[in-house]
């Protein structure tokens, strides 16, 4: 049975909404539970994790009559219970204690989205104890729910940790800040596996954020498994568990930098990149839409190239008009024909069929109008920014290893936003191992002519040069000198010093990430992954430390520093083409568009003092 992260997160949330009472197998509530109306109080991060899995109508079905923000003024409803879902922060527990002391609600069912630190729990207890005696009695339950991640769909999740790439690669970042972020990522992944109820085998490349997160998560899982019972023994007793465990494949965004900035021609990445899809919600100037698994057109066509989506919308509209005409013909009566008993019965039957078909026709029309509006908005941006030209040029560079210099320069000087041009230039930089200096100068001149901030370009250019210099260094002392200098300049990024030269699109459209995940799941000797570290939290610390390397049927692939829909699609294609079938869940610290990621690269370039002018790496000097 495939891992089902979204369903299991939803099960936890539904149980929480029913005051942590166990639900019946058919999903119905316990006797009398339908009358237990309640309020739901959340902080903003928990609103984000709840909104993709439960809509307003779903909340009402589970007895929630009102949803409120914890940081906003609220009126007392003393005869109703309140369910709190918040992160375990000092400010949140202070507000909960104040609400309980004021008697805002009949009872308080406090749920923390992740593990609550002992000092925070003691703070809540002390505040309730210092309040009037009735305060503590109103707090009916305090629970850790371990659902602190955003599950956008069955195979996609985010930890909603913004700017992780900048934080991990900031040359001025303090060790304590990096450690804090690594701990936060490891805790988020712990929540994912606690929700799934499985302990993974962890694989990652040596060095850098991936190894740091792997070691931290391994230690957290080991410590938790010492307790009996624990979250994983409870999960094992609640359901039949697959004999084989999944593999967690951890990657740093620098592993394959080009994917983070490139343009894509598929419907879903275009909607995310161009129109700003967030938490499965899309806001256009005149409308707001939800794009999730309840939208059949979205599920069927979201990975199709944009022109095919436009054709499918036209086909759906034509089919809708045909069905409406057919209904009208059947219910309009025969012109000039006298009705007899048989005609009356027949027309009545047609009329009833038409009435029954109206809801389905109405939903189809809403769906067609929705995607027509989205496609029209996309088409406007495509024409205004010449996005088809950017996609074609980047595809030629990444897949075919060729570039038409005139096309490249005309795009850099022509239509498109400054971010579009910068993304194209960075893709060009990462697509070729060596570039003629004269051609590179023309590209930089075109960027300056378009008044583009060069920080991101110079940052990637310097890291690529460092990568080349590191690979070419023959003596250990020289390599050590470069490493020392680079670690001071780039902080944690050196571990994978952007394998932008090697990790490019090849073998058609298969990404380096997908090739590596496939190799890790197969578990066969492979020079690309033979040196990957293995952590097994269930294995003894002594001895070899666990040697099971596969094969695996299920994998969770996690990108530290930001993921994207292009990688998600590539992993879904891996699922579909492998026999026997594999199941892959993709997650990231955040889901980024190309424009958002290029801004993070620009910020790092500015922090490294790589503004507008071209710069070269100092010859081995540590700074």
Coordinates of C-alpha atoms in Angstrom, one line a residue:
X1 CA 0.0 0.0 0.0
X2 CA 1.5 3.3 -1.1
X3 CA 2.3 6.0 1.5
X4 CA -0.6 8.5 1.7
X5 CA 0.7 11.7 3.4
X6 CA -2.3 13.9 2.6
X7 CA -4.9 11.4 3.8
X8 CA -3.0 10.7 7.0
X9 CA -2.6 14.4 7.8
X10 CA -6.3 14.9 7.1
X11 CA -7.1 12.0 9.5
X12 CA -5.1 13.7 12.2
X13 CA -6.8 17.0 11.6
X14 CA -10.3 15.5 11.6
X15 CA -9.7 13.6 14.8
X16 CA -8.5 16.9 16.3
X17 CA -11.6 18.7 15.2
X18 CA -13.7 16.0 17.0
X19 CA -11.9 16.8 20.2
X20 CA -9.3 14.0 19.7
X21 CA -11.9 11.2 19.8
X22 CA -11.2 8.2 17.6
X23 CA -13.3 8.2 14.5
X24 CA -15.2 5.1 13.3
X25 CA -13.8 3.2 10.3
X26 CA -16.4 4.6 8.0
X27 CA -15.4 8.2 8.9
X28 CA -18.5 9.0 10.8
X29 CA -18.4 10.5 14.3
X30 CA -19.2 9.0 17.5
X31 CA -22.8 9.1 18.9
X32 CA -23.9 12.6 19.6
X33 CA -20.8 14.1 18.1
X34 CA -22.7 15.9 15.4
X35 CA -24.1 18.3 18.0
X36 CA -20.7 19.2 19.3
X37 CA -20.4 22.6 17.6
X38 CA -17.1 24.3 18.2
X39 CA -14.8 27.1 17.3
X40 CA -11.4 26.7 15.6
X41 CA -8.6 29.2 16.6
X42 CA -5.4 29.1 14.6
X43 CA -2.2 31.1 14.0
X44 CA -1.2 32.0 10.4
X45 CA 1.2 29.1 9.8
X46 CA -1.5 26.6 10.8
X47 CA -4.1 28.4 8.5
X48 CA -1.6 27.7 5.7
X49 CA -1.3 24.0 6.5
X50 CA -5.0 23.5 6.9
X51 CA -6.3 25.3 3.9
X52 CA -5.1 22.9 1.2
X53 CA -6.8 19.9 2.9
X54 CA -10.0 21.3 4.3
X55 CA -12.4 23.9 2.8
X56 CA -14.9 25.9 4.7
X57 CA -17.7 23.5 3.9
X58 CA -15.6 20.6 5.2
X59 CA -15.0 22.4 8.5
X60 CA -18.7 22.9 9.0
X61 CA -19.4 19.3 8.3
X62 CA -17.0 18.5 11.2
X63 CA -18.9 20.9 13.6
X64 CA -16.7 24.0 13.2
X65 CA -19.0 27.0 13.1
X66 CA -16.4 29.8 13.3
X67 CA -12.7 30.0 12.4
X68 CA -10.7 32.7 14.2
X69 CA -7.1 34.0 14.3
X70 CA -5.3 33.7 17.6
X71 CA -3.7 37.2 17.2
X72 CA -6.9 39.0 16.6
X73 CA -9.5 40.4 19.1
X74 CA -12.2 37.8 19.7
X75 CA -15.5 37.9 21.5
X76 CA -16.4 35.4 24.2
X77 CA -18.5 32.4 23.4
X78 CA -18.7 30.9 26.9
X79 CA -21.0 28.0 26.0
X80 CA -18.9 26.5 23.1
X81 CA -15.7 24.5 23.2
X82 CA -12.7 25.9 21.3
X83 CA -10.1 23.8 19.4
X84 CA -6.7 25.6 19.1
X85 CA -4.2 24.6 16.4
X86 CA -1.1 26.7 16.7
X87 CA 2.7 26.4 16.7
X88 CA 4.3 26.0 20.1
X89 CA 5.6 29.6 20.6
X90 CA 5.7 31.6 23.8
X91 CA 3.4 34.3 22.4
X92 CA 0.8 31.6 21.4
X93 CA 0.8 29.9 24.8
X94 CA 0.5 33.3 26.6
X95 CA -2.5 34.1 24.5
X96 CA -4.1 30.7 25.2
X97 CA -3.6 31.2 28.9
X98 CA -5.1 34.7 28.7
X99 CA -8.1 33.3 26.9
X100 CA -8.6 30.6 29.4
X101 CA -8.3 33.0 32.3
X102 CA -10.9 35.3 30.7
X103 CA -13.2 32.3 30.2
X104 CA -13.7 33.1 26.5
X105 CA -14.9 29.5 25.8
X106 CA -16.4 26.6 27.6
X107 CA -13.4 24.4 27.2
X108 CA -10.0 24.6 25.5
X109 CA -8.6 21.7 23.4
X110 CA -5.0 22.9 22.7
X111 CA -3.2 21.2 19.8
X112 CA 0.3 22.2 18.8
X113 CA 1.3 21.6 15.2
X114 CA 4.6 20.1 16.2
X115 CA 6.5 18.9 19.3
X116 CA 6.2 21.5 22.1
X117 CA 9.5 22.3 23.9
X118 CA 9.4 21.7 27.6
X119 CA 10.0 25.4 28.5
X120 CA 7.0 26.4 26.4
X121 CA 4.8 23.8 28.0
X122 CA 5.9 24.9 31.5
X123 CA 5.2 28.5 30.6
X124 CA 1.6 27.5 29.7
X125 CA 1.2 25.5 32.9
X126 CA 2.6 28.4 35.0
X127 CA 0.3 30.9 33.4
X128 CA -2.8 28.8 34.0
X129 CA -1.7 28.1 37.6
X130 CA -1.3 31.8 38.3
X131 CA -4.8 32.6 36.9
X132 CA -8.1 32.2 38.8
X133 CA -8.8 28.5 39.8
X134 CA -11.3 27.9 37.0
X135 CA -8.7 28.6 34.3
X136 CA -6.8 25.3 34.6
X137 CA -10.1 23.4 34.6
X138 CA -11.1 24.9 31.3
X139 CA -8.0 23.4 29.5
X140 CA -9.4 20.0 28.6
X141 CA -6.4 18.7 26.6
X142 CA -3.0 19.6 25.4
X143 CA -1.6 17.5 22.5
X144 CA 1.3 17.4 20.0
X145 CA -0.1 16.6 16.6
X146 CA 3.1 16.5 14.4
X147 CA 1.4 18.0 11.3
X148 CA 3.6 21.0 10.8
X149 CA 3.9 20.8 7.0
X150 CA 1.8 21.9 4.1
X151 CA 0.5 19.0 2.0
X152 CA -0.4 20.5 -1.3
X153 CA -1.5 17.2 -2.8
X154 CA -1.0 13.5 -2.3
X155 CA 2.6 13.5 -3.5
X156 CA 3.7 17.0 -2.7
X157 CA 4.5 18.8 0.5
X158 CA 6.3 21.9 1.8
X159 CA 7.7 22.8 5.2
X160 CA 6.8 26.5 4.5
X161 CA 10.2 27.7 5.6
X162 CA 10.9 30.7 3.4
X163 CA 14.4 31.8 2.3
X164 CA 16.1 28.7 3.5
X165 CA 18.5 28.8 0.5
X166 CA 19.7 32.3 1.5
X167 CA 20.0 31.4 5.2
X168 CA 22.1 28.4 4.4
X169 CA 24.4 30.1 1.9
X170 CA 24.7 33.5 3.5
X171 CA 28.5 34.1 3.9
X172 CA 27.7 36.1 7.1
X173 CA 25.4 33.5 8.7
X174 CA 26.3 32.6 12.2
X175 CA 26.8 28.9 13.1
X176 CA 23.9 29.2 15.6
X177 CA 21.5 30.5 12.9
X178 CA 22.4 27.6 10.5
X179 CA 22.1 25.1 13.3
X180 CA 18.7 26.5 14.2
X181 CA 17.5 26.2 10.6
X182 CA 18.8 22.7 10.2
X183 CA 17.0 21.7 13.4
X184 CA 13.8 23.3 12.1
X185 CA 14.1 21.3 8.8
X186 CA 14.8 18.1 10.7
X187 CA 11.8 18.7 13.0
X188 CA 9.5 19.3 10.0
X189 CA 10.7 16.0 8.4
X190 CA 10.1 14.3 11.7
X191 CA 6.5 15.5 11.6
X192 CA 6.1 14.1 8.1
X193 CA 7.3 10.6 9.1
X194 CA 5.4 10.7 12.4
X195 CA 2.3 11.4 10.4
X196 CA 3.1 8.6 7.9
X197 CA 4.0 6.3 10.8
X198 CA 7.2 5.0 9.2
X199 CA 10.9 5.3 10.0
X200 CA 12.9 5.8 6.8
X201 CA 16.4 4.8 5.7
X202 CA 18.1 8.1 5.0
X203 CA 20.5 8.7 2.0
X204 CA 22.3 11.9 1.2
X205 CA 25.5 13.3 -0.4
X206 CA 28.4 14.0 1.8
X207 CA 28.9 17.5 3.3
X208 CA 26.7 20.5 3.4
X209 CA 23.1 21.0 4.5
X210 CA 21.9 17.6 3.3
X211 CA 24.3 15.7 5.6
X212 CA 23.6 18.1 8.5
X213 CA 19.8 17.6 8.2
X214 CA 20.3 13.8 7.8
X215 CA 22.4 13.6 10.9
X216 CA 20.0 15.7 13.0
X217 CA 16.9 13.8 11.8
X218 CA 18.7 10.5 12.5
X219 CA 19.5 11.6 16.0
X220 CA 15.9 12.8 16.6
X221 CA 14.4 9.6 15.4
X222 CA 16.8 7.5 17.4
X223 CA 16.0 9.4 20.6
X224 CA 12.3 9.1 20.0
X225 CA 12.5 5.3 19.2
X226 CA 14.0 4.8 22.7
X227 CA 10.6 5.5 24.3
X228 CA 8.1 2.7 24.4
X229 CA 5.4 3.1 23.2
X230 CA 6.2 5.8 20.6
X231 CA 4.6 7.4 17.6
X232 CA 5.8 4.7 15.3
X233 CA 4.7 1.7 17.4
X234 CA 1.3 3.4 17.8
X235 CA 1.1 3.7 14.0
X236 CA 2.2 0.0 13.6
X237 CA -0.6 -1.1 15.9
X238 CA -3.2 1.0 14.2
X239 CA -2.7 -0.3 10.6
X240 CA -1.1 -3.0 8.7
X241 CA 2.4 -1.7 7.9
X242 CA 4.4 -2.6 4.7
X243 CA 7.3 -4.9 5.4
X244 CA 9.6 -2.6 3.5
X245 CA 10.6 0.9 4.8
X246 CA 10.8 3.9 2.5
X247 CA 14.0 5.7 1.6
X248 CA 14.4 9.4 2.4
X249 CA 16.6 11.1 -0.3
X250 CA 17.9 14.5 0.9
X251 CA 19.3 17.0 -1.6
X252 CA 20.7 20.6 -1.4
X253 CA 19.3 23.1 -3.9
X254 CA 22.9 23.5 -5.2
X255 CA 22.8 19.9 -6.4
X256 CA 20.9 21.0 -9.6
X257 CA 20.8 24.8 -9.7
X258 CA 19.5 25.3 -13.2
X259 CA 16.1 23.7 -12.6
X260 CA 15.4 26.3 -10.0
X261 CA 15.6 29.2 -12.5
X262 CA 14.4 27.8 -15.8
X263 CA 11.1 28.6 -17.6
X264 CA 8.7 25.8 -18.3
X265 CA 6.0 25.4 -20.9
X266 CA 3.6 23.1 -19.0
X267 CA 0.3 24.4 -17.6
X268 CA 0.9 23.9 -13.9
X269 CA 4.4 25.4 -13.7
X270 CA 3.3 28.3 -15.9
X271 CA 0.3 29.1 -13.6
X272 CA 2.6 28.9 -10.5
X273 CA 5.5 30.9 -12.1
X274 CA 3.5 33.5 -14.1
X275 CA 0.2 33.9 -12.2
X276 CA 1.4 33.2 -8.6
X277 CA -0.3 30.0 -7.6
X278 CA 0.0 29.7 -3.7
X279 CA -1.4 27.0 -1.5
X280 CA -3.5 25.7 -4.5
X281 CA -5.2 29.1 -4.7
X282 CA -5.0 31.5 -7.6
X283 CA -5.9 35.2 -7.5
X284 CA -6.6 36.9 -10.8
X285 CA -7.7 40.6 -11.0
X286 CA -11.4 39.7 -11.2
X287 CA -11.6 36.2 -9.8
X288 CA -10.2 33.8 -7.2
X289 CA -9.9 30.1 -8.0
X290 CA -8.9 26.9 -6.3
X291 CA -6.8 24.5 -8.3
X292 CA -6.7 21.1 -6.5
X293 CA -7.7 17.5 -6.9
X294 CA -11.4 18.5 -7.0
X295 CA -10.8 20.1 -10.4
X296 CA -10.9 17.2 -12.9
X297 CA -9.6 19.4 -15.8
X298 CA -6.7 20.6 -13.7
X299 CA -5.8 17.0 -12.7
X300 CA -6.0 15.8 -16.3
X301 CA -4.3 18.6 -18.1
X302 CA -2.0 20.5 -15.6
X303 CA 1.1 18.8 -16.9
X304 CA 0.3 19.3 -20.6
X305 CA 2.1 21.9 -22.7
X306 CA 0.1 25.2 -22.8
X307 CA -1.0 25.0 -26.5
X308 CA -2.5 21.5 -25.8
X309 CA -4.4 22.9 -22.8
X310 CA -5.8 25.7 -24.9
X311 CA -7.0 23.1 -27.4
X312 CA -8.5 21.0 -24.7
X313 CA -10.5 24.0 -23.4
X314 CA -11.8 24.6 -26.9
X315 CA -12.8 20.9 -27.2
X316 CA -14.5 21.0 -23.8
X317 CA -16.4 24.1 -24.7
X318 CA -17.6 22.6 -28.0
X319 CA -18.7 19.4 -26.2
X320 CA -20.6 21.5 -23.7
X321 CA -22.4 23.5 -26.4
X322 CA -23.3 20.2 -28.2
X323 CA -24.8 18.8 -25.0
X324 CA -26.7 21.9 -24.3
X325 CA -28.1 21.9 -27.8
X326 CA -29.1 18.3 -27.4
X327 CA -31.0 19.0 -24.2
X328 CA -32.8 22.0 -25.8
X329 CA -33.8 19.9 -28.8
X330 CA -35.2 17.2 -26.6
X331 CA -37.2 19.5 -24.4
X332 CA -38.3 22.1 -26.9
X333 CA -41.3 20.0 -28.3
X334 CA -42.0 19.3 -31.9
X335 CA -42.7 22.4 -33.9
X336 CA -46.4 22.4 -35.1
X337 CA -46.9 18.8 -34.0
X338 CA -50.1 18.1 -32.0
X339 CA -49.3 16.4 -28.6
X340 CA -50.9 13.1 -27.8
X341 CA -50.5 11.0 -24.7
X342 CA -47.3 9.3 -25.9
X343 CA -45.7 12.6 -26.8
X344 CA -46.6 14.1 -23.4
X345 CA -45.0 11.2 -21.6
X346 CA -41.9 11.3 -23.8
X347 CA -41.4 15.0 -23.4
X348 CA -41.9 14.7 -19.7
X349 CA -39.2 12.1 -19.5
X350 CA -36.9 14.3 -21.6
X351 CA -37.7 17.3 -19.3
X352 CA -36.8 15.3 -16.2
X353 CA -33.6 14.1 -17.8
X354 CA -32.7 17.7 -18.7
X355 CA -33.4 18.9 -15.1
X356 CA -31.3 16.1 -13.7
X357 CA -28.4 17.1 -16.1
X358 CA -28.5 20.8 -15.2
X359 CA -26.2 20.6 -12.2
X360 CA -23.6 18.6 -14.1
X361 CA -23.8 21.1 -17.1
X362 CA -23.5 24.0 -14.7
X363 CA -20.4 22.6 -13.1
X364 CA -18.9 21.9 -16.5
X365 CA -19.6 25.5 -17.6
X366 CA -18.0 26.9 -14.4
X367 CA -14.9 24.7 -15.0
X368 CA -14.7 25.8 -18.6
X369 CA -15.0 29.5 -17.7
X370 CA -12.5 29.1 -15.0
X371 CA -9.8 27.6 -17.2
X372 CA -10.7 29.9 -20.1
X373 CA -10.0 32.9 -17.8
X374 CA -6.7 31.4 -16.5
X375 CA -5.5 30.5 -20.0
X376 CA -6.4 34.0 -21.3
X377 CA -4.4 35.6 -18.5
X378 CA -1.5 33.3 -19.2
X379 CA -1.7 34.1 -22.9
X380 CA -1.4 37.8 -22.2
X381 CA 1.8 37.3 -20.2
X382 CA 3.2 34.9 -22.8
X383 CA 2.8 37.4 -25.6
X384 CA 3.9 40.4 -23.5
X385 CA 7.0 38.6 -22.3
X386 CA 7.7 36.3 -25.2
X387 CA 7.8 33.3 -22.8
X388 CA 7.7 30.8 -25.6
X389 CA 11.0 32.1 -26.9
X390 CA 12.6 31.8 -23.4
X391 CA 11.3 28.2 -23.0
X392 CA 12.6 27.2 -26.5
X393 CA 16.0 28.8 -25.9
X394 CA 16.5 27.3 -22.5
X395 CA 15.4 23.9 -23.7
X396 CA 18.0 24.0 -26.6
X397 CA 20.7 24.8 -24.1
X398 CA 19.8 22.3 -21.3
X399 CA 18.6 19.4 -23.4
X400 CA 20.4 19.7 -26.8
X401 CA 23.5 21.5 -25.5
X402 CA 23.3 24.2 -28.2
X403 CA 22.5 27.9 -28.3
X404 CA 21.7 30.3 -31.1
X405 CA 23.7 33.4 -30.1
X406 CA 21.4 35.8 -32.0
X407 CA 18.3 34.4 -30.4
X408 CA 19.9 34.5 -27.0
X409 CA 21.0 38.2 -27.3
X410 CA 17.7 39.2 -28.9
X411 CA 15.8 37.8 -25.9
X412 CA 18.1 39.5 -23.5
X413 CA 17.5 42.8 -25.2
X414 CA 13.9 42.3 -26.1
X415 CA 10.6 41.5 -24.4
X416 CA 10.4 40.0 -20.9
X417 CA 10.9 41.1 -17.4
X418 CA 14.3 41.7 -15.9
X419 CA 13.8 38.4 -14.0
X420 CA 13.1 36.5 -17.2
X421 CA 16.4 37.8 -18.8
X422 CA 18.4 37.1 -15.7
X423 CA 17.0 33.5 -15.5
X424 CA 17.9 33.0 -19.2
X425 CA 21.4 34.3 -18.6
X426 CA 22.0 32.1 -15.6
X427 CA 20.7 29.1 -17.5
X428 CA 23.1 29.9 -20.3
X429 CA 25.9 30.1 -17.7
X430 CA 25.1 26.7 -16.2
X431 CA 24.4 24.9 -19.5
X432 CA 28.0 24.8 -20.8
X433 CA 31.2 23.7 -19.2
X434 CA 33.2 26.4 -20.9
X435 CA 32.1 29.6 -22.6
X436 CA 34.0 31.8 -25.0
X437 CA 34.9 35.0 -23.1
X438 CA 33.8 37.2 -26.0
X439 CA 30.3 35.5 -26.0
X440 CA 30.0 35.9 -22.2
X441 CA 30.9 39.6 -22.5
X442 CA 28.1 40.1 -25.1
X443 CA 25.6 38.4 -22.7
X444 CA 26.7 40.6 -19.8
X445 CA 26.6 43.7 -22.0
X446 CA 23.0 42.8 -23.1
X447 CA 22.0 42.4 -19.4
X448 CA 23.4 45.8 -18.5
X449 CA 21.7 47.4 -21.6
X450 CA 18.4 46.1 -20.2
X451 CA 19.3 47.5 -16.8
X452 CA 19.3 44.1 -15.1
X453 CA 20.8 43.8 -11.6
X454 CA 23.9 41.5 -12.2
X455 CA 24.2 40.2 -8.6
X456 CA 22.6 36.8 -9.3
X457 CA 24.5 36.3 -12.5
X458 CA 27.9 37.2 -10.9
X459 CA 27.1 35.0 -7.9
X460 CA 26.5 31.9 -10.1
X461 CA 29.4 32.8 -12.3
X462 CA 31.7 32.9 -9.3
X463 CA 30.5 29.6 -7.9
X464 CA 30.8 27.9 -11.3
X465 CA 34.4 29.2 -11.6
X466 CA 35.1 27.9 -8.1
X467 CA 33.7 24.6 -9.1
X468 CA 35.9 24.4 -12.2
X469 CA 39.0 25.6 -10.2
X470 CA 38.3 23.0 -7.5
X471 CA 38.0 20.2 -10.0
X472 CA 41.1 21.2 -11.8
X473 CA 43.3 21.6 -8.7
X474 CA 45.8 18.7 -8.6
X475 CA 47.6 19.3 -5.3
X476 CA 46.0 18.7 -1.9
X477 CA 47.3 21.9 -0.6
X478 CA 45.8 23.9 -3.5
X479 CA 42.5 22.2 -3.0
X480 CA 42.6 22.9 0.7
X481 CA 43.3 26.5 0.0
X482 CA 40.4 26.9 -2.3
X483 CA 38.1 25.1 0.1
X484 CA 39.1 27.3 3.0
X485 CA 38.5 30.4 0.9
X486 CA 35.2 29.2 -0.5
X487 CA 33.8 28.2 2.9
X488 CA 34.5 31.7 4.2
X489 CA 32.9 33.3 1.1
X490 CA 29.9 30.9 0.5
X491 CA 29.3 29.4 3.9
X492 CA 27.5 26.1 3.6
X493 CA 27.1 26.1 -0.2
X494 CA 30.5 24.5 -0.8
X495 CA 29.4 21.0 -0.1
X496 CA 27.9 20.6 -3.5
X497 CA 29.6 23.7 -5.1
X498 CA 26.7 23.8 -7.6
X499 CA 27.2 20.8 -9.7
X500 CA 25.9 23.0 -12.5
X501 CA 28.4 21.7 -15.0
X502 CA 27.6 18.0 -14.4
X503 CA 24.0 18.0 -13.1
X504 CA 22.1 19.2 -16.2
X505 CA 19.2 17.9 -18.2
X506 CA 20.3 14.9 -20.2
X507 CA 18.8 11.7 -21.6
X508 CA 15.9 13.6 -22.9
X509 CA 14.0 15.5 -20.2
X510 CA 15.2 13.4 -17.2
X511 CA 16.7 15.6 -14.5
X512 CA 19.8 14.7 -12.5
X513 CA 17.7 14.6 -9.4
X514 CA 15.4 11.9 -10.9
X515 CA 18.4 9.9 -12.2
X516 CA 19.9 9.9 -8.7
X517 CA 16.6 9.1 -6.9
X518 CA 16.1 6.1 -9.3
X519 CA 19.6 4.9 -8.6
X520 CA 19.1 5.2 -4.8
X521 CA 15.8 3.3 -5.0
X522 CA 17.3 0.5 -7.1
X523 CA 20.1 0.0 -4.6
X524 CA 22.5 -1.4 -7.1
X525 CA 26.2 -0.4 -7.3
X526 CA 26.3 2.9 -9.2
X527 CA 29.3 5.3 -9.3
X528 CA 26.9 8.3 -9.0
X529 CA 25.5 7.2 -5.6
X530 CA 28.1 4.8 -4.2
X531 CA 29.6 7.5 -2.0
X532 CA 26.2 8.7 -0.6
X533 CA 25.9 8.4 3.1
X534 CA 23.4 6.1 4.7
X535 CA 21.7 6.7 8.1
X536 CA 19.4 4.0 9.6
X537 CA 17.7 5.2 12.8
X538 CA 16.6 1.7 13.6
X539 CA 20.2 0.3 13.4
X540 CA 22.5 0.1 16.3
X541 CA 25.0 3.0 16.7
X542 CA 27.8 0.5 17.0
X543 CA 29.2 -1.5 14.2
X544 CA 28.5 -0.7 10.6
X545 CA 25.4 1.4 11.4
X546 CA 23.0 -0.2 9.0
X547 CA 23.8 -1.4 5.5
X548 CA 20.4 -1.9 3.8
X549 CA 20.7 0.0 0.5
X550 CA 17.6 -1.2 -1.3
X551 CA 15.8 -1.8 -3.5
X552 CA 13.0 0.5 -2.3
X553 CA 9.5 0.7 -3.6
X554 CA 8.8 4.0 -1.9
X555 CA 10.8 7.2 -1.6
X556 CA 10.4 10.6 0.0
X557 CA 12.6 13.1 -2.0
X558 CA 13.3 16.3 -0.1
X559 CA 15.0 19.5 -1.5
X560 CA 16.6 21.7 1.1
X561 CA 16.6 25.3 -0.2
X562 CA 13.4 25.3 -2.3
X563 CA 11.7 22.9 -4.7
X564 CA 9.7 23.5 -7.8
X565 CA 7.0 21.9 -10.0
X566 CA 9.5 20.9 -12.7
X567 CA 11.2 18.4 -10.3
X568 CA 7.9 17.2 -9.0
X569 CA 6.7 16.4 -12.5
X570 CA 10.0 14.6 -13.3
X571 CA 9.6 12.4 -10.2
X572 CA 5.9 11.6 -11.2
X573 CA 7.1 10.5 -14.6
X574 CA 9.6 8.2 -12.8
X575 CA 6.7 6.6 -10.9
X576 CA 4.8 6.0 -14.2
X577 CA 7.5 4.4 -16.2
X578 CA 9.1 2.1 -13.7
X579 CA 8.2 -1.6 -13.4
X580 CA 7.4 -2.8 -10.8
X581 CA 5.8 0.5 -9.9
X582 CA 7.4 2.9 -7.5
X583 CA 5.9 5.6 -5.3
X584 CA 7.6 8.9 -4.7
X585 CA 6.6 11.8 -2.5
X586 CA 8.3 15.2 -3.2
X587 CA 8.9 17.8 -0.6
X588 CA 10.9 21.0 -0.1
X589 CA 11.6 23.7 2.4
X590 CA 9.3 25.8 0.2
X591 CA 8.0 25.6 -3.4
X592 CA 9.6 28.4 -5.4
X593 CA 8.9 29.9 -8.8
X594 CA 11.9 30.8 -11.0
X595 CA 11.5 34.5 -10.3
X596 CA 11.4 33.9 -6.5
X597 CA 14.6 31.8 -6.7
X598 CA 16.5 34.3 -8.8
X599 CA 15.7 36.9 -6.2
X600 CA 17.4 34.7 -3.6
X601 CA 20.4 34.3 -5.8
X602 CA 20.5 38.1 -6.3
X603 CA 20.4 38.6 -2.5
X604 CA 23.3 36.3 -2.0
X605 CA 25.2 38.0 -4.8
X606 CA 24.7 41.4 -3.0
X607 CA 25.8 39.9 0.3
X608 CA 29.0 38.7 -1.3
X609 CA 29.6 42.2 -2.8
X610 CA 28.9 41.1 -6.4
X611 CA 26.8 44.0 -7.5
X612 CA 26.8 45.2 -11.1
X613 CA 30.4 44.9 -12.3
X614 CA 32.0 41.7 -13.5
X615 CA 34.2 40.0 -11.0
X616 CA 36.7 37.2 -10.9
X617 CA 37.7 34.8 -8.2
X618 CA 40.8 35.9 -6.3
X619 CA 43.6 33.5 -6.9
X620 CA 43.2 31.1 -4.0
X621 CA 43.1 33.8 -1.3
X622 CA 41.0 33.2 1.8
X623 CA 38.8 36.1 2.7

